[in-house]
Structure formats: C-alpha cells, structure tokens
CSV table of C-alpha atoms in Angstrom, one decimal:
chain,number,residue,atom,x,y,z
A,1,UNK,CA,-44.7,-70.9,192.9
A,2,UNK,CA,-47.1,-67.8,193.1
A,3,UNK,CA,-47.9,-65.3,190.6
A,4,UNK,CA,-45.4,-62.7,192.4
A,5,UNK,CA,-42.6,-64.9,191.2
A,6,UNK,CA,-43.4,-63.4,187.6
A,7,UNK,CA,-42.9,-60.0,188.8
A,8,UNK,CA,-46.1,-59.0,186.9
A,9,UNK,CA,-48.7,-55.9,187.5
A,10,UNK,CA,-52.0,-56.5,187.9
A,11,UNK,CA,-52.4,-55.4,184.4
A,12,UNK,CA,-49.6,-57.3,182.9
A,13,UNK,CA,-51.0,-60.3,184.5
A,14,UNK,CA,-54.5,-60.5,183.3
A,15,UNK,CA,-52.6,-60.1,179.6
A,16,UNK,CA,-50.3,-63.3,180.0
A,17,UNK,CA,-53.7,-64.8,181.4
A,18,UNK,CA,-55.2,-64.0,178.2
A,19,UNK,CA,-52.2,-64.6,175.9
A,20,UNK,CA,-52.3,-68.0,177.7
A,21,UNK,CA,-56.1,-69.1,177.6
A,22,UNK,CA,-55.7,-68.2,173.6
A,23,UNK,CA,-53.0,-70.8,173.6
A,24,UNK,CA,-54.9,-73.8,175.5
A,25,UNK,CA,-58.2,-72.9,173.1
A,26,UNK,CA,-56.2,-73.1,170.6
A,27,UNK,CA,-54.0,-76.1,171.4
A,28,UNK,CA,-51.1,-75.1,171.8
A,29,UNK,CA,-51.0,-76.1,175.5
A,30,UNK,CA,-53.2,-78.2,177.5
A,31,UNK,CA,-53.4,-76.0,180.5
A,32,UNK,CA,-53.6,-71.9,180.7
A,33,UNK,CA,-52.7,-71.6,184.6
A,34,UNK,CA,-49.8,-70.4,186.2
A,35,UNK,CA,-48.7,-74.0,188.1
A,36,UNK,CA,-48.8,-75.3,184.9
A,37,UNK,CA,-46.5,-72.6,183.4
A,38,UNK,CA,-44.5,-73.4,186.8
A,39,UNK,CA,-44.8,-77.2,185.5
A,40,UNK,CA,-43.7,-76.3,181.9
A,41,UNK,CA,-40.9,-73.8,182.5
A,42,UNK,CA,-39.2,-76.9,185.3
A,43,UNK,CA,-39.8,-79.7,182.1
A,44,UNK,CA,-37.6,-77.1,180.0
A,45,UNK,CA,-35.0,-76.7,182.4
A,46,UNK,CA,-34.4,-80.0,183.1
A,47,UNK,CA,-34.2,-80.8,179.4
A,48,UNK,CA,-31.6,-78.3,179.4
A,49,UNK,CA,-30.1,-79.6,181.6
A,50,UNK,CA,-29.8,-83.2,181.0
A,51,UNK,CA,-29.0,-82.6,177.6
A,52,UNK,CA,-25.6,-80.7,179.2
A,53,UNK,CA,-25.0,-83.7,180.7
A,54,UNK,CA,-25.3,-86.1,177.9
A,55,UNK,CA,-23.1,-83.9,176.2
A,56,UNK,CA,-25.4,-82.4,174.0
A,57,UNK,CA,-25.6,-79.0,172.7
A,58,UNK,CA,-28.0,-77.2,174.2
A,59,UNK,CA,-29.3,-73.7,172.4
A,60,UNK,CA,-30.1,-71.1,174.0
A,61,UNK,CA,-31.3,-70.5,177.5
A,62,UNK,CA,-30.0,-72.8,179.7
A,63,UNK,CA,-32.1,-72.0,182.9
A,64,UNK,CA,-35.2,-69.8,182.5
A,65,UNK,CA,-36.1,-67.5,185.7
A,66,UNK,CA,-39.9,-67.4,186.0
A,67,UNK,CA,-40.5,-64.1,184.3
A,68,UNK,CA,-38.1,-65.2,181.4
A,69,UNK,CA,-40.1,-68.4,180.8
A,70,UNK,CA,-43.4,-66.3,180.6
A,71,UNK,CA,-42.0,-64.2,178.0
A,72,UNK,CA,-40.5,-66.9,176.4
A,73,UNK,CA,-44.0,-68.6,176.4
A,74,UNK,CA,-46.1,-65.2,175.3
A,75,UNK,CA,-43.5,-64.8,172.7
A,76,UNK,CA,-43.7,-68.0,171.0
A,77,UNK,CA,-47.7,-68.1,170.8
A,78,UNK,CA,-47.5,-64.8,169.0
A,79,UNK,CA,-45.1,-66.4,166.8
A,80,UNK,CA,-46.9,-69.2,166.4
A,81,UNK,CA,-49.9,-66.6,165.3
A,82,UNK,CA,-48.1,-64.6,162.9
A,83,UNK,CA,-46.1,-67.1,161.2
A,84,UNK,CA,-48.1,-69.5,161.6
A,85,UNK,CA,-47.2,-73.1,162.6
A,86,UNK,CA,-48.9,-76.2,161.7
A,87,UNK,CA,-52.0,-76.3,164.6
A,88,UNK,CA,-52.9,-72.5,163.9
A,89,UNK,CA,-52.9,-73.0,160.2
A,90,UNK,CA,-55.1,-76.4,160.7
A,91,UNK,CA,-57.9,-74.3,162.7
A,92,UNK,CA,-57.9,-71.7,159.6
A,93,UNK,CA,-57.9,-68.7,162.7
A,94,UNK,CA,-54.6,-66.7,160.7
A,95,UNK,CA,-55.7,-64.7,157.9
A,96,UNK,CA,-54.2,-64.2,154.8
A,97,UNK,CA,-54.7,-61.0,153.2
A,98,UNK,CA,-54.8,-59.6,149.9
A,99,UNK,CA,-52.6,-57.9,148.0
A,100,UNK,CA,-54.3,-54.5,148.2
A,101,UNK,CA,-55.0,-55.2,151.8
A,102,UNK,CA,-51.0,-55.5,152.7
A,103,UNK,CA,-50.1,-52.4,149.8
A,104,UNK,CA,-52.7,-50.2,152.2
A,105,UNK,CA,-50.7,-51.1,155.2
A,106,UNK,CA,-47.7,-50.0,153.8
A,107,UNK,CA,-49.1,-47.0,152.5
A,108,UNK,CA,-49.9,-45.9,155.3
A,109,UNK,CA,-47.0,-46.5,157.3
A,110,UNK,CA,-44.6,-45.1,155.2
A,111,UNK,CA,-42.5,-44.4,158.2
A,112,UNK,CA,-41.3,-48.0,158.8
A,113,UNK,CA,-40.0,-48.8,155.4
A,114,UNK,CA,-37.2,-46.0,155.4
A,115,UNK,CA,-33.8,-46.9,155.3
A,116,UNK,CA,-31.1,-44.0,157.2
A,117,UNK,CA,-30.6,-42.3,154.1
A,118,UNK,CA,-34.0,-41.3,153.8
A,119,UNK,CA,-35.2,-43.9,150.8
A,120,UNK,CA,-37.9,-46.0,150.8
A,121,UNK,CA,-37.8,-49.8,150.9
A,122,UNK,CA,-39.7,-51.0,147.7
A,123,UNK,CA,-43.1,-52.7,148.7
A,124,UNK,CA,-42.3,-56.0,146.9
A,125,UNK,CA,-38.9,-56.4,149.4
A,126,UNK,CA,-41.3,-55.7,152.5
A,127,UNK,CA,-44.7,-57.2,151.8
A,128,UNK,CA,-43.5,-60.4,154.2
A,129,UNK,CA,-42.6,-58.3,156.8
A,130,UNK,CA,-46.4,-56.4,156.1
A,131,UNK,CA,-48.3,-59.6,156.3
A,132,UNK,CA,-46.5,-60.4,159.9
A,133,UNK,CA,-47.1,-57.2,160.7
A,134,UNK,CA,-50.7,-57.1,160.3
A,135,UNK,CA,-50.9,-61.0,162.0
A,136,UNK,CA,-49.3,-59.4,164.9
A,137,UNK,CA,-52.2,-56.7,164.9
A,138,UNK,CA,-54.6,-59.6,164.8
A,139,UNK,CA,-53.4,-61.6,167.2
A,140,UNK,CA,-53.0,-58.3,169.5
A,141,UNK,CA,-56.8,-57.7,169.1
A,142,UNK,CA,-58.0,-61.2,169.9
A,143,UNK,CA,-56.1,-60.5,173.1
A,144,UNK,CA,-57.9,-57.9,173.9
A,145,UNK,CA,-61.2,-59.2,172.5
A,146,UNK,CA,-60.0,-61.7,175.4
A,147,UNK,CA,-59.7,-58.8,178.0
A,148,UNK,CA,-62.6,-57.1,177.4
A,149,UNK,CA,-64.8,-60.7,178.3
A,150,UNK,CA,-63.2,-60.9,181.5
A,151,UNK,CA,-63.8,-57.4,182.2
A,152,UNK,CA,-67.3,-58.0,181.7
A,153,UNK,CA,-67.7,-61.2,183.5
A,154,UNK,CA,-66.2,-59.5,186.4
C-alpha cells in the first residue's frame, strides 16, 4: 500500500513520519515506516475480526481504513506521552511539573476554564487537565524538534 492510501499532504506526512520515528525511539513500535503501519493496521483488523467470529465482543472500530488507522496510531502515542503509560514513564522522557509551574498555565489561559455562565472553574478541579495540557505541548514540541532535523538534513 503507498503513502497516497493515507490521503496525507506533503506536510501532514512528514508529521506522522515524525510522530512515528518518536514512537520506534521510544519503543513503542519496532518499526516507524509506512508498510509496517500497513502491517500493523492488517494485524488489528484481523483481530477484530476473528474475535467477531469467536463470538467475542469486539470494541470499537471494527475495520480501520488506512487514514483511520494512522490517526488512531498518532493518537495513541500522544496519549501514551501525556498520560503516560508504563514504557514512557520507564525512560523518565514525561515531565512532571510543579505546582507553580501548572497554576501559571492556568493563569494564563484563563479562557479555557470558563463554564457558559461565565464562572471560572476553580484551579484545584482543573490542575489534571493542566498537567495533560502542558504534556501535550511537550510532546507537540519534540515533534517539531523532530521536523526541524529533517529539514536540516535535507
């Protein structure tokens, strides 16, 4: 199956190229190309499948299109990043920030912890949802830290 099959810019491409070489560096698969996201996404359906079969309930997707896997796969790295699952947590790559660190975030984005009334969400019910927040900004840069070296290789 070819890249087109992912219905991908060129842009959009190089970023699941880099979302995916973060994931094989850091373990969480054992190969970054696209046959072997071809490879992966074909192991998933069939477990679907099979499991439909037995009888079994399957969650979820059934049968992921190409693009659909992709974003399934990009999506559950940066998951894996910001709430961070066992192997991330065992390389020590997620930060943890401090409590002054996450009540600056919030500070300064005042905007996303309004309810539709117009009052404010108190820090202590949101400082979770901060801490993801910021992973998610973290994980964003080391994507494009990931960019930027191809760039300049190329």
């Amino acid at each position: 199956m070819s890249k087109q099959n992912y219905c991908l810019t060129p842009e959009e491409e190089h970023y699941a190229k880099a979302c995916l070489t973060l994931a094989k560096r850091w373990g969480l698969i054992d190969d970054d190309s696209f046959s072997a996201l071809e490879g992966r996404r074909t192991a998933k359906n069939a477990q679907a499948e099979k499991a439909e079969q037995d009888g079994k309930p399957v969650y979820g997707t059934r049968h992921f299109s190409a693009p659909a896997y992709l974003q399934y796969e990009l999506t559950r790295f940066k998951l894996d990043f910001v709430e961070p699952c066992e192997k991330i947590r065992a390389l020590g790559i997620c930060p943890d920030f401090t409590d002054a660190q996450t009540r600056a975030w919030y500070d300064a984005n005042p905007d996303l912890f309004t309810r539709y009334a117009g009052d404010s969400f108190p820090y202590e019910e949101v400082k979770q949802i901060i801490e993801k927040r910021m992973r998610e900004e973290v994980y964003d840069s080391l994507v494009q830290d990931l960019l930027r070296e191809s760039a300049d290789r190329q």
